[in-house]
Amino acid sequence: MSSHIQIFDTTLRDGEQTPGVNFTFDERLRIALQLEKWGVDVIEAGFPASSTGSFKSVQAIAQTLTTTAVCGLARCKKSDIDAVYEATKDAAKPVVHVFIATSPIHLEHKLKMSQEDVLASIKEHVTYAKQLFDVVQFSPEDATRTELPFLVKCVQTAVDAGATVINIPDTVGYSYHDEYAHIFKTLTESVTSSNEIIYSAHCHDDLGMAVSNSLAAIEGGARRIEGTVNGIGERAGNAALEEVALALYVRNDHYGAQTALNLEETKKTSDLISRYAGIRVPRNKAIVGQNAFSHESGIHQDGVLKHRETYEIMTPQLVGVSTTELPLGKLSGKHAFSEKLKALGYDIDKEAQIDLFKQFKAIADKKKSVSDRDIHAIIQGSEHEHQALYKLETLQLQYVSSGLQSAVVVVKDKEG
């Protein structure tokens, strides 16, 4: 039986920290509704104390969603925690996310605090948050660059003060698979509590390992993954939630864990975020990229046409994509070309297809891809070639600096 991995979506908070991204009020609400439809467990709707706009957005989301927990971010400041309370008090499931940095570099250069000061702040502010919220999540910012013994002390202090969710942020994308898993194993074995503690992973992609590290955290004992749709976020972005979810689904044999996401809403959710963020999803992006279910190699196309699982480990329909694409290009073979003709409505015998295929290959060698329009032109040109009344002999175009343009066209009829 698979264990349940909670999904904590921070597209509206960490995702909006992507340079150039600034969702409108209406866009934030629409995104939240789609995330609820997708089935995420918790939405970090924003940082209420940061601005009036953020406060109002979090408040509106909290008042609108019916099943998903709504979370607000707060520094270890009572005014921040109060702002989250006021913004989320009407939510079906309000959550506060309290954080403070714990790494030596942050303590020395940003906070100007000692370790003892940090521990005292954690105790004071988590205790205060627990008076207002049933669920308090605590994050030791830059956890992966924090000495492990001190990290254990910070987490134990937060748990003793009432936190029931502990998030371990790889704030600058510094950690790697085994190291990150070891942190979770150490915490789950060292921190004691009479309450059930949920450990959560929050990974950044600075070294391209956010998804890998998130999965490693599950192996280390994490039961919640934080991330964003399409992996958007500060610098190189966050763990892409769609990739984590599908990795768990496809490799359930290894992880033995699943999310509660409605996977068929994945592509729709990705497209919505892409449109509102103004960030095009790369064609080769895993799960939701345009090429994710496309096969151009002739060998691959032939295999997929015979049996999909030869080159696909999941169906496009699983994530809400209507069908597998077989784009035609210079590597496409006769089988794929024949299937394309059928898809376009042509019934052409095999002997006639031989010449058409030669024409197709000639075009494919000159173009990056061959469109349906190109295929239509090949066929129509072949069908009507004998009916041609004129032949283009030469075409000369002239353009001079004055702006005058001219063209000289020479055509010949059958008689020359």
Coordinates of C-alpha atoms in Angstrom, one line a residue:
M1 CA 0.0 0.0 0.0
S2 CA 1.4 3.4 -1.0
S3 CA 1.9 6.1 1.7
H4 CA 0.5 9.5 1.1
I5 CA 2.8 12.4 0.2
Q6 CA 1.3 15.8 0.8
I7 CA 1.8 18.5 -1.8
F8 CA 2.4 22.1 -0.6
D9 CA 2.2 24.5 -3.5
T10 CA 4.1 27.8 -3.2
T11 CA 3.6 29.0 -6.7
L12 CA 1.8 32.1 -5.4
R13 CA 4.5 32.9 -2.9
D14 CA 7.9 31.6 -3.9
G15 CA 6.9 31.2 -7.5
E16 CA 5.9 34.8 -7.7
Q17 CA 9.4 35.7 -6.6
T18 CA 10.5 34.8 -10.1
P19 CA 12.1 37.9 -11.7
G20 CA 9.5 39.6 -13.9
V21 CA 6.5 37.7 -12.5
N22 CA 3.7 39.7 -10.8
F23 CA 0.3 38.0 -10.7
T24 CA -2.7 40.3 -10.6
F25 CA -5.4 39.9 -7.9
D26 CA -7.7 38.0 -10.2
E27 CA -4.9 35.8 -11.6
R28 CA -3.9 34.7 -8.0
L29 CA -7.5 33.8 -7.3
R30 CA -7.9 31.8 -10.5
I31 CA -4.6 30.0 -9.9
A32 CA -5.7 29.1 -6.4
L33 CA -8.9 27.6 -7.7
Q34 CA -7.1 25.6 -10.3
L35 CA -4.6 24.4 -7.7
E36 CA -7.5 23.2 -5.6
K37 CA -8.9 21.4 -8.6
W38 CA -5.5 19.8 -9.2
G39 CA -5.7 18.5 -5.7
V40 CA -2.8 20.1 -3.7
D41 CA -3.0 19.7 0.0
V42 CA -1.8 23.1 1.0
I43 CA -1.5 26.4 -0.9
E44 CA 1.0 29.0 0.4
A45 CA -1.1 31.9 -0.9
G46 CA 1.4 34.7 0.0
F47 CA 3.3 36.8 2.5
P48 CA 0.5 38.9 4.1
A49 CA 2.8 41.3 6.0
S50 CA 4.8 42.1 2.9
S51 CA 2.1 44.4 1.2
T52 CA -1.6 45.3 1.2
G53 CA -2.0 43.6 -2.1
S54 CA -0.5 40.3 -0.8
F55 CA -2.8 40.5 2.3
K56 CA -5.9 41.0 0.3
S57 CA -5.0 38.2 -2.1
V58 CA -4.4 35.7 0.7
Q59 CA -7.6 36.8 2.4
A60 CA -9.7 36.4 -0.8
I61 CA -8.2 32.9 -1.4
A62 CA -8.8 31.9 2.2
Q63 CA -12.5 33.0 1.8
T64 CA -12.9 31.2 -1.5
L65 CA -11.3 27.8 -1.3
T66 CA -13.4 25.0 0.3
T67 CA -11.1 21.9 0.7
T68 CA -7.5 23.1 0.5
A69 CA -5.5 24.4 3.4
V70 CA -4.5 28.0 3.0
C71 CA -1.1 29.1 4.4
G72 CA 0.6 32.4 4.9
L73 CA 4.3 33.1 5.4
A74 CA 5.6 34.9 8.5
R75 CA 9.0 35.9 9.8
C76 CA 9.6 35.4 13.5
K77 CA 7.8 38.6 14.2
K78 CA 4.4 38.8 16.0
S79 CA 3.2 41.4 13.6
D80 CA 3.8 39.0 10.7
I81 CA 2.0 36.2 12.5
D82 CA -0.9 38.5 13.3
A83 CA -1.1 39.5 9.6
V84 CA -1.3 35.8 8.6
Y85 CA -4.1 35.2 11.2
E86 CA -6.2 38.1 10.0
A87 CA -5.8 37.1 6.3
T88 CA -6.5 33.4 6.8
K89 CA -8.9 33.3 9.7
D90 CA -11.9 32.6 7.4
A91 CA -10.1 29.7 5.6
A92 CA -11.5 26.2 6.0
K93 CA -8.0 25.1 7.0
P94 CA -5.8 28.0 8.0
V95 CA -2.0 27.5 8.4
V96 CA 0.9 29.8 9.4
H97 CA 4.4 29.2 8.1
V98 CA 7.0 30.7 10.5
F99 CA 10.6 30.9 9.5
I100 CA 14.0 32.2 10.6
A101 CA 17.5 31.7 9.2
T102 CA 19.8 29.3 11.0
S103 CA 23.0 29.0 8.9
P104 CA 26.2 30.6 10.1
I105 CA 26.4 32.9 7.1
H106 CA 22.9 34.2 7.7
L107 CA 23.3 34.6 11.4
E108 CA 26.5 36.6 11.0
H109 CA 25.7 38.7 8.0
K110 CA 21.9 39.1 7.8
L111 CA 20.4 38.6 11.3
K112 CA 23.4 39.7 13.4
M113 CA 22.2 37.1 16.0
S114 CA 23.8 34.3 18.0
Q115 CA 22.6 30.8 18.0
E116 CA 21.1 31.3 21.5
D117 CA 19.2 34.3 20.2
V118 CA 17.8 32.3 17.3
L119 CA 16.6 29.5 19.6
A120 CA 14.9 32.0 21.9
S121 CA 13.2 33.6 18.9
I122 CA 12.0 30.3 17.6
K123 CA 10.5 29.4 21.0
E124 CA 8.8 32.8 21.5
H125 CA 7.2 33.1 18.0
V126 CA 6.2 29.4 17.4
T127 CA 4.6 29.5 20.9
Y128 CA 2.7 32.7 19.9
A129 CA 1.7 31.3 16.6
K130 CA 0.3 28.1 18.2
Q131 CA -2.1 30.3 20.3
L132 CA -3.7 31.5 17.0
F133 CA -3.4 28.4 14.8
D134 CA -4.0 24.7 15.1
V135 CA -1.4 24.0 12.5
V136 CA 2.0 25.8 12.7
Q137 CA 4.7 25.0 10.2
F138 CA 8.3 26.0 11.0
S139 CA 11.2 26.4 8.6
P140 CA 14.9 26.9 9.5
E141 CA 15.9 29.0 6.5
D142 CA 19.1 27.8 4.7
A143 CA 18.8 24.6 6.7
T144 CA 21.2 22.7 4.4
R145 CA 24.1 25.0 5.2
T146 CA 23.3 24.9 9.0
E147 CA 25.4 22.7 11.2
L148 CA 23.4 19.5 11.8
P149 CA 23.6 19.5 15.6
F150 CA 22.3 23.1 15.7
L151 CA 19.6 22.3 13.2
V152 CA 18.4 19.5 15.4
K153 CA 18.2 22.0 18.3
C154 CA 16.2 24.4 16.2
V155 CA 13.7 21.8 15.1
Q156 CA 13.4 20.4 18.6
T157 CA 12.7 23.9 20.0
A158 CA 10.0 24.5 17.4
V159 CA 8.4 21.1 18.0
D160 CA 8.4 21.7 21.8
A161 CA 6.8 25.1 21.2
G162 CA 3.9 23.5 19.2
A163 CA 5.0 23.2 15.5
T164 CA 3.6 20.0 13.9
V165 CA 5.1 20.6 10.5
I166 CA 8.8 21.0 10.0
N167 CA 10.0 22.2 6.6
I168 CA 13.7 21.8 5.7
P169 CA 14.5 24.4 3.0
D170 CA 17.5 23.9 0.7
T171 CA 17.3 27.7 0.3
V172 CA 20.1 28.1 -2.2
G173 CA 19.9 24.7 -4.0
Y174 CA 23.2 23.7 -2.3
S175 CA 22.5 20.1 -1.1
Y176 CA 22.7 16.8 -3.0
H177 CA 20.7 13.6 -2.9
D178 CA 22.4 11.6 -0.1
E179 CA 23.2 14.6 2.1
Y180 CA 19.6 15.9 2.0
A181 CA 18.1 12.4 2.7
H182 CA 20.6 12.1 5.7
I183 CA 19.3 15.4 7.2
F184 CA 15.7 14.0 7.2
K185 CA 16.8 10.7 8.7
T186 CA 18.8 12.5 11.4
L187 CA 15.8 14.7 12.3
T188 CA 13.2 11.9 12.4
E189 CA 15.5 9.8 14.6
S190 CA 16.7 12.6 16.9
V191 CA 13.7 14.9 17.4
T192 CA 11.2 13.7 20.0
S193 CA 7.5 14.6 20.3
S194 CA 4.3 13.2 21.7
N195 CA 2.6 14.6 18.5
E196 CA 2.9 13.4 15.0
I197 CA 5.4 15.6 13.1
I198 CA 5.2 16.0 9.4
Y199 CA 8.6 16.6 7.8
S200 CA 8.5 18.6 4.6
A201 CA 11.1 19.3 1.8
H202 CA 11.6 22.6 0.0
C203 CA 14.2 22.5 -2.7
H204 CA 15.7 25.1 -5.1
D205 CA 17.1 24.2 -8.5
D206 CA 20.4 26.1 -8.5
L207 CA 22.4 22.9 -9.3
G208 CA 19.5 21.3 -11.2
M209 CA 18.8 18.8 -8.4
A210 CA 15.5 20.2 -6.9
V211 CA 13.3 17.3 -8.0
S212 CA 16.0 14.7 -7.2
N213 CA 16.6 16.1 -3.8
S214 CA 12.8 16.2 -3.1
L215 CA 12.5 12.5 -3.9
A216 CA 15.6 11.8 -1.7
A217 CA 13.8 13.6 1.1
I218 CA 10.9 11.1 0.8
E219 CA 13.4 8.3 1.1
G220 CA 14.8 10.0 4.2
G221 CA 11.3 10.3 5.9
A222 CA 9.7 13.4 4.4
R223 CA 5.9 13.2 4.0
R224 CA 5.3 16.5 2.3
I225 CA 6.9 18.2 -0.7
E226 CA 7.0 21.9 -1.4
G227 CA 7.4 23.3 -4.8
T228 CA 5.9 25.2 -7.7
V229 CA 4.1 24.5 -10.9
N230 CA 6.6 24.4 -13.8
G231 CA 9.4 24.9 -11.2
I232 CA 9.1 28.7 -11.3
G233 CA 10.7 30.6 -8.5
E234 CA 13.7 32.8 -7.5
R235 CA 17.0 32.3 -9.4
A236 CA 16.9 28.9 -11.0
G237 CA 13.5 28.1 -9.5
N238 CA 11.9 25.5 -7.2
A239 CA 11.2 21.8 -7.5
A240 CA 8.6 21.3 -10.2
L241 CA 5.6 19.6 -8.5
E242 CA 4.4 18.0 -11.6
E243 CA 7.7 16.2 -12.0
V244 CA 7.7 15.0 -8.4
A245 CA 4.2 13.7 -8.7
L246 CA 4.7 11.8 -11.9
A247 CA 8.0 10.4 -10.6
L248 CA 6.2 9.0 -7.6
Y249 CA 3.4 7.7 -9.9
V250 CA 5.5 6.0 -12.5
R251 CA 8.1 4.7 -10.0
N252 CA 5.7 3.7 -7.3
D253 CA 7.5 0.3 -7.3
H254 CA 10.5 2.1 -5.8
Y255 CA 9.1 4.9 -3.7
G256 CA 5.9 3.3 -2.5
A257 CA 4.3 6.7 -2.2
Q258 CA 1.7 8.7 -4.0
T259 CA 0.2 12.2 -4.0
A260 CA -3.5 12.9 -4.1
L261 CA -3.2 15.1 -7.2
N262 CA -5.7 14.8 -10.0
L263 CA -3.0 14.1 -12.6
E264 CA -5.4 14.7 -15.5
E265 CA -5.4 18.4 -14.5
T266 CA -1.6 18.7 -14.7
K267 CA -1.2 20.1 -18.2
K268 CA -4.1 22.5 -17.7
T269 CA -2.5 23.8 -14.5
S270 CA 0.9 24.1 -16.1
D271 CA -0.6 26.1 -19.1
L272 CA -2.5 28.4 -16.7
I273 CA 0.7 29.2 -14.7
S274 CA 2.7 29.7 -17.9
R275 CA 0.2 32.1 -19.4
Y276 CA -0.2 34.2 -16.2
A277 CA 3.5 34.2 -15.4
G278 CA 4.5 35.1 -19.0
I279 CA 7.1 32.3 -19.0
R280 CA 6.9 29.8 -21.8
V281 CA 7.4 26.2 -20.8
P282 CA 10.5 24.8 -22.6
R283 CA 9.6 22.4 -25.4
N284 CA 11.7 19.6 -23.8
K285 CA 10.3 20.2 -20.3
A286 CA 9.5 16.9 -18.5
I287 CA 5.8 16.0 -18.2
V288 CA 4.3 19.3 -19.6
G289 CA 6.7 20.3 -22.4
Q290 CA 5.5 20.3 -26.0
N291 CA 7.9 17.5 -26.8
A292 CA 7.2 15.4 -23.8
F293 CA 5.0 13.0 -25.8
S294 CA 6.5 13.7 -29.3
H295 CA 8.6 11.3 -31.3
E296 CA 10.4 12.3 -34.4
S297 CA 13.0 9.6 -34.9
G298 CA 11.7 7.1 -37.5
I299 CA 12.7 4.1 -35.3
H300 CA 10.8 5.6 -32.3
Q301 CA 7.8 6.6 -34.3
D302 CA 7.6 3.1 -35.7
G303 CA 7.9 1.6 -32.2
V304 CA 5.2 3.9 -30.7
L305 CA 2.8 3.1 -33.6
K306 CA 3.2 -0.6 -32.9
H307 CA 3.1 -0.4 -29.1
R308 CA 3.1 2.8 -27.1
E309 CA 5.1 1.5 -24.2
T310 CA 8.1 0.9 -26.5
Y311 CA 9.1 4.6 -26.0
E312 CA 6.5 6.0 -23.5
I313 CA 6.6 5.3 -19.7
M314 CA 3.3 7.1 -19.2
T315 CA 0.4 8.1 -21.4
P316 CA -0.2 11.7 -22.4
Q317 CA -3.8 11.3 -21.3
L318 CA -2.6 10.7 -17.8
V319 CA -1.5 14.3 -17.5
G320 CA -4.3 15.8 -19.6
V321 CA -2.6 15.8 -23.0
S322 CA -5.0 14.5 -25.7
T323 CA -2.6 12.4 -27.7
T324 CA 0.9 11.5 -28.6
E325 CA 2.4 13.6 -31.3
L326 CA 4.4 12.2 -34.2
P327 CA 6.0 15.3 -35.8
L328 CA 7.5 14.7 -39.1
G329 CA 11.2 15.6 -39.8
K330 CA 14.3 14.3 -41.5
L331 CA 14.5 11.3 -39.2
S332 CA 10.9 10.1 -39.8
G333 CA 10.3 6.9 -41.6
K334 CA 7.8 5.5 -44.0
H335 CA 5.5 4.1 -41.3
A336 CA 5.1 7.5 -39.6
F337 CA 4.7 9.2 -43.0
S338 CA 2.0 6.7 -44.0
E339 CA 0.1 7.3 -40.7
K340 CA 0.3 11.0 -41.2
L341 CA -1.3 10.7 -44.6
K342 CA -4.2 8.7 -43.0
A343 CA -4.5 11.2 -40.2
L344 CA -4.9 14.0 -42.8
G345 CA -7.6 12.1 -44.6
Y346 CA -5.7 10.7 -47.6
D347 CA -6.2 7.2 -48.9
I348 CA -3.1 6.6 -51.1
D349 CA -1.9 3.3 -52.3
K350 CA 1.6 2.1 -51.2
E351 CA 3.1 2.4 -54.7
A352 CA 2.1 6.1 -54.9
Q353 CA 3.4 6.7 -51.4
I354 CA 6.9 5.8 -52.5
D355 CA 7.3 8.9 -54.7
L356 CA 5.5 11.1 -52.1
F357 CA 7.9 9.9 -49.4
K358 CA 10.9 10.8 -51.6
Q359 CA 9.4 14.3 -52.0
F360 CA 8.8 14.5 -48.3
K361 CA 12.4 13.5 -47.5
A362 CA 13.7 16.1 -49.8
I363 CA 11.8 18.8 -48.0
A364 CA 12.6 17.4 -44.6
D365 CA 16.3 17.7 -45.3
K366 CA 15.9 21.5 -45.9
K367 CA 13.5 22.3 -43.0
K368 CA 13.6 21.8 -39.2
S369 CA 10.1 20.2 -39.3
V370 CA 7.5 19.4 -41.9
S371 CA 4.1 20.8 -41.3
D372 CA 0.7 19.4 -42.3
R373 CA 0.5 22.2 -44.8
D374 CA 3.7 20.9 -46.4
I375 CA 2.2 17.4 -46.7
H376 CA -0.9 18.8 -48.3
A377 CA 1.2 20.7 -50.8
I378 CA 3.3 17.6 -51.7
I379 CA 0.1 15.6 -52.4
Q380 CA -1.7 18.4 -54.2
G381 CA 1.4 19.2 -56.3
S382 CA 1.6 15.5 -57.3
E383 CA -2.1 15.3 -58.1
H384 CA -2.2 18.4 -60.3
E385 CA 1.3 18.4 -61.8
H386 CA 0.0 17.2 -65.1
Q387 CA -2.5 20.0 -65.2
A388 CA 0.0 22.8 -65.0
L389 CA -0.5 25.4 -67.7
Y390 CA 2.5 27.5 -66.9
K391 CA 6.0 26.9 -65.6
L392 CA 7.9 29.5 -63.6
E393 CA 11.2 30.3 -65.5
T394 CA 12.7 33.1 -63.4
L395 CA 11.8 35.4 -60.6
Q396 CA 13.8 38.6 -60.0
L397 CA 13.1 40.9 -57.0
Q398 CA 14.5 44.4 -56.8
Y399 CA 14.6 46.8 -53.8
V400 CA 16.4 50.2 -53.8
S401 CA 17.3 52.6 -51.0
S402 CA 14.6 55.0 -52.1
G403 CA 12.0 52.4 -51.1
L404 CA 10.9 51.5 -54.6
Q405 CA 10.3 47.8 -55.1
S406 CA 9.8 45.8 -58.3
A407 CA 9.6 42.2 -59.5
V408 CA 10.2 40.6 -62.8
V409 CA 8.5 37.3 -63.4
V410 CA 9.1 35.1 -66.5
V411 CA 6.7 32.1 -67.0
K412 CA 6.4 29.8 -70.0
D413 CA 3.4 27.9 -71.3
K414 CA 3.5 24.4 -72.8
E415 CA 4.6 25.8 -76.1
G416 CA 7.5 27.7 -74.6

